[in-house]
Short mmCIF file of C-alpha atoms in Angstrom, two decimals:
data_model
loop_
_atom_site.label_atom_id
_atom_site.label_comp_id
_atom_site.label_asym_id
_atom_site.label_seq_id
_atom_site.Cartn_x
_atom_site.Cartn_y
_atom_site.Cartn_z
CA UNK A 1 20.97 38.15 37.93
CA UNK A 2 20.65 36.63 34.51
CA UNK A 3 22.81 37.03 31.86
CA UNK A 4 20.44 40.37 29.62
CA UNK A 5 17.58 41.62 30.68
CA UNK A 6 14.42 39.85 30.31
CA UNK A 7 11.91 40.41 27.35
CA UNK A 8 8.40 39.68 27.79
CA UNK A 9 5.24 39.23 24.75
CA UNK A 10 1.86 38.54 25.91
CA UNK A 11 -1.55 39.26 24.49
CA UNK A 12 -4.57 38.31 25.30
CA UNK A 13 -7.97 37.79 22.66
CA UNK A 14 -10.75 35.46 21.99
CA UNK A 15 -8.65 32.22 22.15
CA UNK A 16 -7.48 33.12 25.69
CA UNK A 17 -4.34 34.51 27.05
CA UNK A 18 -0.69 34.29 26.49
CA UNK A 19 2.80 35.32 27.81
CA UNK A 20 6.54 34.42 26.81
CA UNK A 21 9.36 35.80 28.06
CA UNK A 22 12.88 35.63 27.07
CA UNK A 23 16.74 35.98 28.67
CA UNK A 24 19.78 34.70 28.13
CA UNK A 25 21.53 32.92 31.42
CA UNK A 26 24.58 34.54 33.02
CA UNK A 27 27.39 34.40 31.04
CA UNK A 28 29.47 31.82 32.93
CA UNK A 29 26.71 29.40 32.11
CA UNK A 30 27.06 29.91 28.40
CA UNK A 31 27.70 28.71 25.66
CA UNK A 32 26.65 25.54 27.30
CA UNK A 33 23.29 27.06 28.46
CA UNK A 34 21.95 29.06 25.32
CA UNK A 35 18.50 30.61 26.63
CA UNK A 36 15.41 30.68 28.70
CA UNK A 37 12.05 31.30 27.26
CA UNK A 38 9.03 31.23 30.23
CA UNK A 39 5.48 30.15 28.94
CA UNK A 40 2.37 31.09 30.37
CA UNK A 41 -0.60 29.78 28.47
CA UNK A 42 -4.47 30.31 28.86
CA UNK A 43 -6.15 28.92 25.73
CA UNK A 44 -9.91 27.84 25.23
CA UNK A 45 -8.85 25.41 22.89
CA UNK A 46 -6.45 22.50 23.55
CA UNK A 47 -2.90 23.37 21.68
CA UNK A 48 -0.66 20.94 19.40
CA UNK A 49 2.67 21.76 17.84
CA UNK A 50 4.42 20.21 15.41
CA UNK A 51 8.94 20.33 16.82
CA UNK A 52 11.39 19.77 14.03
CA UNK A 53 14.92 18.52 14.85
CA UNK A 54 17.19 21.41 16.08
CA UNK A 55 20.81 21.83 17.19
CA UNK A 56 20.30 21.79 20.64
CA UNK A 57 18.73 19.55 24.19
CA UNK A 58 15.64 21.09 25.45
CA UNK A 59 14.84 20.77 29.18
CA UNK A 60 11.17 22.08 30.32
CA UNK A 61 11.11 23.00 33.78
CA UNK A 62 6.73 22.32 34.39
CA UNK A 63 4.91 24.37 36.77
CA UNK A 64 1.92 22.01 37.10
CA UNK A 65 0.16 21.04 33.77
CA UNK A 66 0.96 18.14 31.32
CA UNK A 67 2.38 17.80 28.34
CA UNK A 68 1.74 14.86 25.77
CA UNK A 69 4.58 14.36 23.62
CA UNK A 70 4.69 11.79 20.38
CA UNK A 71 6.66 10.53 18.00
CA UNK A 72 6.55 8.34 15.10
CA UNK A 73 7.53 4.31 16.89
CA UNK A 74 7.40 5.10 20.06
CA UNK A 75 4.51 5.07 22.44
CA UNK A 76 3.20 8.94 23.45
CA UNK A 77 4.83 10.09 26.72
CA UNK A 78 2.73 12.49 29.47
CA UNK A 79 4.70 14.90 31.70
CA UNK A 80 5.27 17.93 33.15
CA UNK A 81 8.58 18.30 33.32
CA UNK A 82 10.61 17.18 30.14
CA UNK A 83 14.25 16.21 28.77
CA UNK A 84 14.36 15.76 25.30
CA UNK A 85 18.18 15.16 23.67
CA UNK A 86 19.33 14.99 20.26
CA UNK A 87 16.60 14.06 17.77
CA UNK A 88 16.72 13.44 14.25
CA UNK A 89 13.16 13.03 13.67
CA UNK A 90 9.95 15.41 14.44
CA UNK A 91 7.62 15.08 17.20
CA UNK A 92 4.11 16.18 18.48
CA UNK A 93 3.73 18.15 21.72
CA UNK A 94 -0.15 18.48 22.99
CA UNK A 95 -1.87 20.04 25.58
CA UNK A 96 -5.35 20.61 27.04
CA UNK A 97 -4.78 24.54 26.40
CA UNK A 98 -3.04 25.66 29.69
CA UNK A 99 0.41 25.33 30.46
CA UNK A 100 3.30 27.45 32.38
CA UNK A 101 6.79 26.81 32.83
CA UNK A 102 10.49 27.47 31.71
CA UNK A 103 12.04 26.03 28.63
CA UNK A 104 15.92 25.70 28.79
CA UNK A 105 18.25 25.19 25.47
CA UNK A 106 21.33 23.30 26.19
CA UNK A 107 24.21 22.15 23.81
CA UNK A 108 24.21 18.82 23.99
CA UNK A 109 27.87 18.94 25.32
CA UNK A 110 26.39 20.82 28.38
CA UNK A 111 23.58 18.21 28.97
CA UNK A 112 26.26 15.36 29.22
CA UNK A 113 27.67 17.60 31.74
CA UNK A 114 24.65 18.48 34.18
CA UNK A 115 22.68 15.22 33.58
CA UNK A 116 26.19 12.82 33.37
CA UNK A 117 24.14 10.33 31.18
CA UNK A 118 25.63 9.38 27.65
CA UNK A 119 23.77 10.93 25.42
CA UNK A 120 23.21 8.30 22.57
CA UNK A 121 21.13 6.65 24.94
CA UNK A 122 18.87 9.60 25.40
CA UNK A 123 18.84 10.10 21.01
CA UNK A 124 15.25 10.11 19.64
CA UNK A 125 13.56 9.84 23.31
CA UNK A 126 11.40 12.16 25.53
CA UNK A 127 11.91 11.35 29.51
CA UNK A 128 11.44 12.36 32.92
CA UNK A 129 15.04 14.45 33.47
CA UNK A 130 14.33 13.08 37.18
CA UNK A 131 14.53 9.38 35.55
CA UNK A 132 17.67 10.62 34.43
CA UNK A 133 20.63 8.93 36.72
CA UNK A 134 22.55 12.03 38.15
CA UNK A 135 23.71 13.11 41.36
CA UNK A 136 22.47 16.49 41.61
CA UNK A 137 21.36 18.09 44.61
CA UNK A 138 18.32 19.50 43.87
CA UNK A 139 15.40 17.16 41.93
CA UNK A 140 14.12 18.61 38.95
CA UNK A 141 10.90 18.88 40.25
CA UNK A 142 11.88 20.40 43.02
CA UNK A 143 13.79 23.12 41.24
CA UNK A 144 10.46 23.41 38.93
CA UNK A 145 8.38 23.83 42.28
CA UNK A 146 10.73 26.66 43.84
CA UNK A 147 10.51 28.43 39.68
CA UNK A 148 6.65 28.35 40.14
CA UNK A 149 6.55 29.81 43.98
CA UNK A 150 8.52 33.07 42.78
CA UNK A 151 6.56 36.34 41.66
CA UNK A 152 8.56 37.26 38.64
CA UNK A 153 10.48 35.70 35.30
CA UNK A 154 13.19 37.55 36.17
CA UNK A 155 13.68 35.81 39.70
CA UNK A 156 12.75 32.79 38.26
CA UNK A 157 15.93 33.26 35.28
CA UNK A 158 18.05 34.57 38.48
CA UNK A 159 17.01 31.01 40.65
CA UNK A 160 17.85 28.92 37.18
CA UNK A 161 21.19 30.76 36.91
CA UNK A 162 22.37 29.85 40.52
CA UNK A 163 21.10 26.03 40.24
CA UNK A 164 22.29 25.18 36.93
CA UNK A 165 25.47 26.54 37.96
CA UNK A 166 25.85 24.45 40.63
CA UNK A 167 24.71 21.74 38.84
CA UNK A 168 27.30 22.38 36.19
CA UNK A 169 30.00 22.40 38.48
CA UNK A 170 29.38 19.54 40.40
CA UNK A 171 28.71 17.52 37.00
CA UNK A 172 30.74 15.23 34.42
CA UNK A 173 33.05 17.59 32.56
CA UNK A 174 32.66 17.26 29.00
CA UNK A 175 35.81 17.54 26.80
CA UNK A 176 37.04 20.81 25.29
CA UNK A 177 37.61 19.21 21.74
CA UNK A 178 33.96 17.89 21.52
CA UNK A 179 32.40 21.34 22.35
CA UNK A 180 34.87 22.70 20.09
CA UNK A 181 33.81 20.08 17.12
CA UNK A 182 30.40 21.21 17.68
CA UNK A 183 31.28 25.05 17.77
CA UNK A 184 32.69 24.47 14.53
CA UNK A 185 29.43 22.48 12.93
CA UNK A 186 27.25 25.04 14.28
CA UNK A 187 29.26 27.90 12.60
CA UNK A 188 29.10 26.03 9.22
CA UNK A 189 25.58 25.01 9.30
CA UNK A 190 26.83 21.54 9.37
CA UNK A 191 29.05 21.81 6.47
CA UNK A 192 32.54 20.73 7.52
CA UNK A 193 33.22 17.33 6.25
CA UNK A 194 34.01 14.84 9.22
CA UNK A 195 37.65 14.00 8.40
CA UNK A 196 37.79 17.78 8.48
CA UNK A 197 36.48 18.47 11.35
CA UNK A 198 38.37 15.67 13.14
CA UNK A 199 41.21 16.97 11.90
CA UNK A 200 40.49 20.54 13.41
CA UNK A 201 40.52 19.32 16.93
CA UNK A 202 43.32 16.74 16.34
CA UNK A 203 41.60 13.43 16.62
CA UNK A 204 40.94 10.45 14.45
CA UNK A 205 37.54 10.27 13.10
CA UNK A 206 36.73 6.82 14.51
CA UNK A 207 37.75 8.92 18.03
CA UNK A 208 35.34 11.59 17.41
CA UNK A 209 32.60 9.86 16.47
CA UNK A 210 33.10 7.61 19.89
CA UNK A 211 33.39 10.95 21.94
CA UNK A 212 30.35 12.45 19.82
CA UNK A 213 28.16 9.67 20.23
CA UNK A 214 28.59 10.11 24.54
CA UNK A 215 28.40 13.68 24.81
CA UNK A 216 26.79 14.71 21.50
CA UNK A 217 24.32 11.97 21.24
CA UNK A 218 24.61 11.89 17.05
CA UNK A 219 27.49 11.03 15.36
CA UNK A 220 29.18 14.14 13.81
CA UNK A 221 27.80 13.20 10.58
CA UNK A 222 23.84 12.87 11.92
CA UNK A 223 24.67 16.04 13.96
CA UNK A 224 25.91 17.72 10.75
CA UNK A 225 22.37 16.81 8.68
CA UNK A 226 20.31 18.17 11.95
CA UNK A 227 22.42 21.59 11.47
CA UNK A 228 22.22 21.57 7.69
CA UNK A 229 18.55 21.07 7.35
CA UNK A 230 18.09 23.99 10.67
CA UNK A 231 19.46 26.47 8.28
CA UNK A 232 17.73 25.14 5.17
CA UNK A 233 14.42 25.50 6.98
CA UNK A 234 15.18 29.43 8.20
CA UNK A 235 16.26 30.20 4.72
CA UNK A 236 12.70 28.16 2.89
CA UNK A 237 10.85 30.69 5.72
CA UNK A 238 12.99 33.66 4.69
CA UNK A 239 11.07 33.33 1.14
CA UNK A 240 14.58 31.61 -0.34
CA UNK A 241 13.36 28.62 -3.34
CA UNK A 242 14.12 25.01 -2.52
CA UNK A 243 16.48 25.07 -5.56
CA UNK A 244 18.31 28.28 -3.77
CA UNK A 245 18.11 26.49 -0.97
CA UNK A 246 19.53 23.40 -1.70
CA UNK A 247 22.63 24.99 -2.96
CA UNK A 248 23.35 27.48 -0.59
CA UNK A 249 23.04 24.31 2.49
CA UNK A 250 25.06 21.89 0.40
CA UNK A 251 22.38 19.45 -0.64
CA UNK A 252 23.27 17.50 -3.91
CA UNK A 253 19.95 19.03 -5.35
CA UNK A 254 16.48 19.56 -4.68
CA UNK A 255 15.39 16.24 -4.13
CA UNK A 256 18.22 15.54 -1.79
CA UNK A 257 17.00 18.47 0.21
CA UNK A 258 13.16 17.26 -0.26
CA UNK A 259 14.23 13.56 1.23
CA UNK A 260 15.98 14.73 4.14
CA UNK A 261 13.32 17.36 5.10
CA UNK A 262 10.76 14.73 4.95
CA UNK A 263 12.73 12.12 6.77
CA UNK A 264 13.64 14.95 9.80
CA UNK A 265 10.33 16.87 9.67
CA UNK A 266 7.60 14.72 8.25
CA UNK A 267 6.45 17.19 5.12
CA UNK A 268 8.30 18.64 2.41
CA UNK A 269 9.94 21.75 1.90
CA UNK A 270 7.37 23.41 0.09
CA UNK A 271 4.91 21.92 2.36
CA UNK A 272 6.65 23.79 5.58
CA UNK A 273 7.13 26.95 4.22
CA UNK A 274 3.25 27.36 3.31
CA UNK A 275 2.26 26.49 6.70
CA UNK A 276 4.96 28.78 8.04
CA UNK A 277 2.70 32.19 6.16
CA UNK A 278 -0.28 30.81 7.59
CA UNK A 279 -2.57 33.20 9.58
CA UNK A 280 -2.78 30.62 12.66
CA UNK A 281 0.99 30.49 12.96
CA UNK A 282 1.22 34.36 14.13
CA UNK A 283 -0.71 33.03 17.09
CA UNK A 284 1.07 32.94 20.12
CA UNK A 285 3.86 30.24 18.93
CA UNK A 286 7.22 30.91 19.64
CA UNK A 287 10.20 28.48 17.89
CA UNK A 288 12.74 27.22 20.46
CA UNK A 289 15.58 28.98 18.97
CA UNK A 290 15.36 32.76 17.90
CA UNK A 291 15.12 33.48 14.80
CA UNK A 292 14.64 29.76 13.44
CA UNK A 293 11.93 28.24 12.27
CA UNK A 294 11.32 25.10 14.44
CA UNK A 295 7.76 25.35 15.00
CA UNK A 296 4.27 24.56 13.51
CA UNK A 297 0.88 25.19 15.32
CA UNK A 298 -1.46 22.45 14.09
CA UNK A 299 -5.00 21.37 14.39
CA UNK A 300 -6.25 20.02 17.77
CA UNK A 301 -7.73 16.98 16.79
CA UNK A 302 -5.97 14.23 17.18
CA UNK A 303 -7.89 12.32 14.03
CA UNK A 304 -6.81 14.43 11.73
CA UNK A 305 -2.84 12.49 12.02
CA UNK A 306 -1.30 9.46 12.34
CA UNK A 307 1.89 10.43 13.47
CA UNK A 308 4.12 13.47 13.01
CA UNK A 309 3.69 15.19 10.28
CA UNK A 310 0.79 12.84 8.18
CA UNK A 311 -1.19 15.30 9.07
CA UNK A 312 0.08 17.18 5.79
CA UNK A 313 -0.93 14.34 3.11
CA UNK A 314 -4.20 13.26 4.70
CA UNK A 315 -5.83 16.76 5.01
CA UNK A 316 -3.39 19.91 4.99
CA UNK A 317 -4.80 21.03 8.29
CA UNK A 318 -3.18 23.45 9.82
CA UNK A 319 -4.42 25.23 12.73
#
């Protein structure tokens, strides 16, 4: 069985039909393994989604259909199952409309563990997580293949639970103090200084950045803006002012906050948290992490952007 009970939203209307649902894994899988969220999409339209940086590796388990994925300097990658680690900057995801499969959020500290690849090498990158170079006994596609066969989400969650356990346990451990470090960033909303932090698990800082970089992916201080700007972007879609904002998340000021945001998400604050009250983004959306804001639906034609995000200068399409 999985970890709570399983939660399910679905709808269906003129734009076609949709279905989420939501557990946590067992809880000897977590922290490491933070949720599942299964998709089920039926849209008339072909869908495109704007993914901010967040605290966390995703994995999508695909039960068939494609994904395109982009991101500013790097040529657009199509699959169907994905692994995308640590990312400081924003990325595209399209597809033609329909599109099933499992979504799994990992700490990064757990991802070194089941994939045993350092994760600065995975930083800013979409792959194939059967590219990756593991040992596991089970192929990701595979595993994605048995998800699809079963009749319900909550045998599905139940499967995921019993492979990523194994998976865990047969994987590179990560070290205690690095999951603690990041325990501790996540709790401040990445406001622990460094030599703090180091200090807090009893390690030089040159020594936690090294260990951070392999099983973090980001340095401690690029993992600290991620989690800073996270909780700066819940708080802008709370209805909180960038000034507020700013203060509260330990930006120098507003414009500090304003260049960062633009750097990680492509538009500015003020920009994000108008498209957030958009009609089209109570459409069936859901942000990877609950109760974040990680998510923007945006037009479906690709003309109308250049790369992640331009999409808000050239036109302010949204939708």
């Amino acid at each position: 069985m999985t970890g709570n009970a399983v939660r399910t939203r679905s709808g269906e209307g003129p734009g076609g039909s949709w279905e989420f649902a939501f557990a946590l894994p067992h809880p000897r899988l977590r922290p490491g393994v933070m949720s599942y969220r299964g998709i089920r999409l039926g849209m008339t339209r072909p869908r495109r989604r704007l993914e901010t940086p967040i605290g966390a590796a995703t994995l999508l388990l695909g039960f068939g259909e494609p994904v395109r994925i982009s991101r500013a300097g790097r040529a657009p990658d199509t699959l169907v199952s994905v692994y995308c680690g640590p990312t400081t900057t924003p990325a595209v995801g399209e597809h033609g409309g329909r599109l099933s499969g499992i979504e799994v959020l990992l700490t990064p500290w757990a991802a070194f563990t089941l994939f045993g690849t350092p994760q600065h090498e995975l930083v800013n990158r979409t792959v194939d997580p059967d590219e990756l170079p593991h040992a596991l006994a089970t192929s990701v596609g595979e595993l994605a293949a048995a998800l699809a066969a079963l009749p319900c989400w909550a045998d599905r969650f139940g499967l995921l639970d019993d492979i990523l356990g194994r998976w865990r346990d047969a994987g590179t451990p990560s070290s205690e103090r690095v999951a603690r470090a990041w325990s501790l960033l996540v709790r401040t909303g990445g406001a622990i200084p460094v030599p703090r932090l180091a200090e807090e698990v009893g390690w030089s800082v040159r020594h936690l950045e090294n260990r951070f970089r392999e099983q973090i992916g980001l340095g401690p201080k690029a993992a600290a803006r991620v989690l800073r700007l996270q909780r700066a972007r819940r708080l802008l879609a709370e209805g909180q002012s960038a000034a507020e904002t700013a203060a509260l998340c330990g930006f120098y000021d507003q414009a500090h906050l304003s260049g960062e945001f633009k750097a990680m998400t492509g538009c500015t604050p003020r920009e994000f948290a108008q498209a957030r009250r958009l009609p089209v983004q109570a459409s069936p959306v859901a942000d990877r992490q609950s109760g974040e804001a990680t998510s923007l639906v945006l037009s479906a034609r690709s003309e109308d952007w250049s790369g992640p995000g331009a999409h808000f200068s050239k036109t302010g399409r949204i939708g």
